[in-house]
Amino acid sequence: MQSRFRSDRRLTVRMTVTLFLLGLLYVGFVAALIVLLKSWLLVVVLVGAMFVAQFWFSDRIAMFAMRGRVVEREEYPELHAVVDRLCAIADMPKPVVAVSEMDMPNAFATGRNPDHAVVCVTTGLLRRLEPAELEGVLAHELSHVAHKDVAVITVASFLGVIAGLVVRFAFYSQIFGGGRRDQNTAAVFAAVIGVSAAVYAISFLLIRALSRYRELAADRAAAQLTGRPSALASALTKVSGDIARIPTKDLRTAQAFNAFYFTPATGKEPGIERFFSTHPPLEQRLEQLGRISAELGEAATPGKAG
């Protein structure tokens, strides 16, 4: 079913190109492992099983990692009411609604398709935002579900996860078992580490580029659906400012899942590292919302809820 979220052809093209390139990389990676490890059955079975597990259980994995739990309407009636209203406006299936008991103000969406999706907000977000700001954030997350970029990011990140695990496994095996291996085995392990590291680096850059664009696309779609880009801009400003005041040590666990969050748990605006960030700079997001506000003729200015 097609939702009323405005389609984004540029996002669709970017997702298609990214998946195509990662697909080529994926095939080459598996082929290299088969040649190096000399066991195609082992490689295909393990990689295939992990892919199926990540794709089908991505929502549960994300919920567990980010301490989210499903909540019913009786427990959070206002939150459900906002999601109900937005889903009715967007003409899309209502996702599972969840809450994470975290003080960090944030939200995320996960799931393999609109019929199997979860939208989760933290208690820190619920405490800090006004109703119009919360609506903007939830519209942003719902647009990820409607555009199916949540599923694309889940699939795209799989290759990087596998490559990273292979690097770690090979590295620790070499450290703790190096003395029992001959030179040929050591050369194979070195090759595995080299190929996996290269695959991880390439997939990392491709995913980060797609992730930054999809956040801008979600901001646009949310602003156009609600007609209140200033409320979303206000939420962005407020959430980013509050996260910046949270000690870095308290954000480290959350940073592993930055690609899924409404705004990254970095605690600061990136400098040169913005080219490796999962999100565009706050200034760029606010500037875009300001343009949309002017186009819609909204009286409020970005950064202040109207």
Short mmCIF file of C-alpha atoms in Angstrom, two decimals, residues 6 219-229 292 295-296:
data_model
loop_
_atom_site.label_atom_id
_atom_site.label_comp_id
_atom_site.label_asym_id
_atom_site.label_seq_id
_atom_site.Cartn_x
_atom_site.Cartn_y
_atom_site.Cartn_z
CA ARG A 6 5.56 12.32 -0.50
CA ASP A 219 12.83 15.67 7.65
CA ARG A 220 11.31 16.84 4.35
CA ALA A 221 8.60 14.21 4.36
CA ALA A 222 7.67 14.86 8.00
CA ALA A 223 7.53 18.63 7.50
CA GLN A 224 5.32 18.27 4.42
CA LEU A 225 3.00 15.74 6.05
CA THR A 226 2.41 17.74 9.24
CA GLY A 227 2.64 21.17 7.59
CA ARG A 228 4.69 22.36 10.57
CA PRO A 229 8.39 22.32 9.75
CA ILE A 292 10.16 24.32 3.54
CA GLU A 295 7.46 27.47 0.82
CA LEU A 296 4.48 26.52 2.97
#
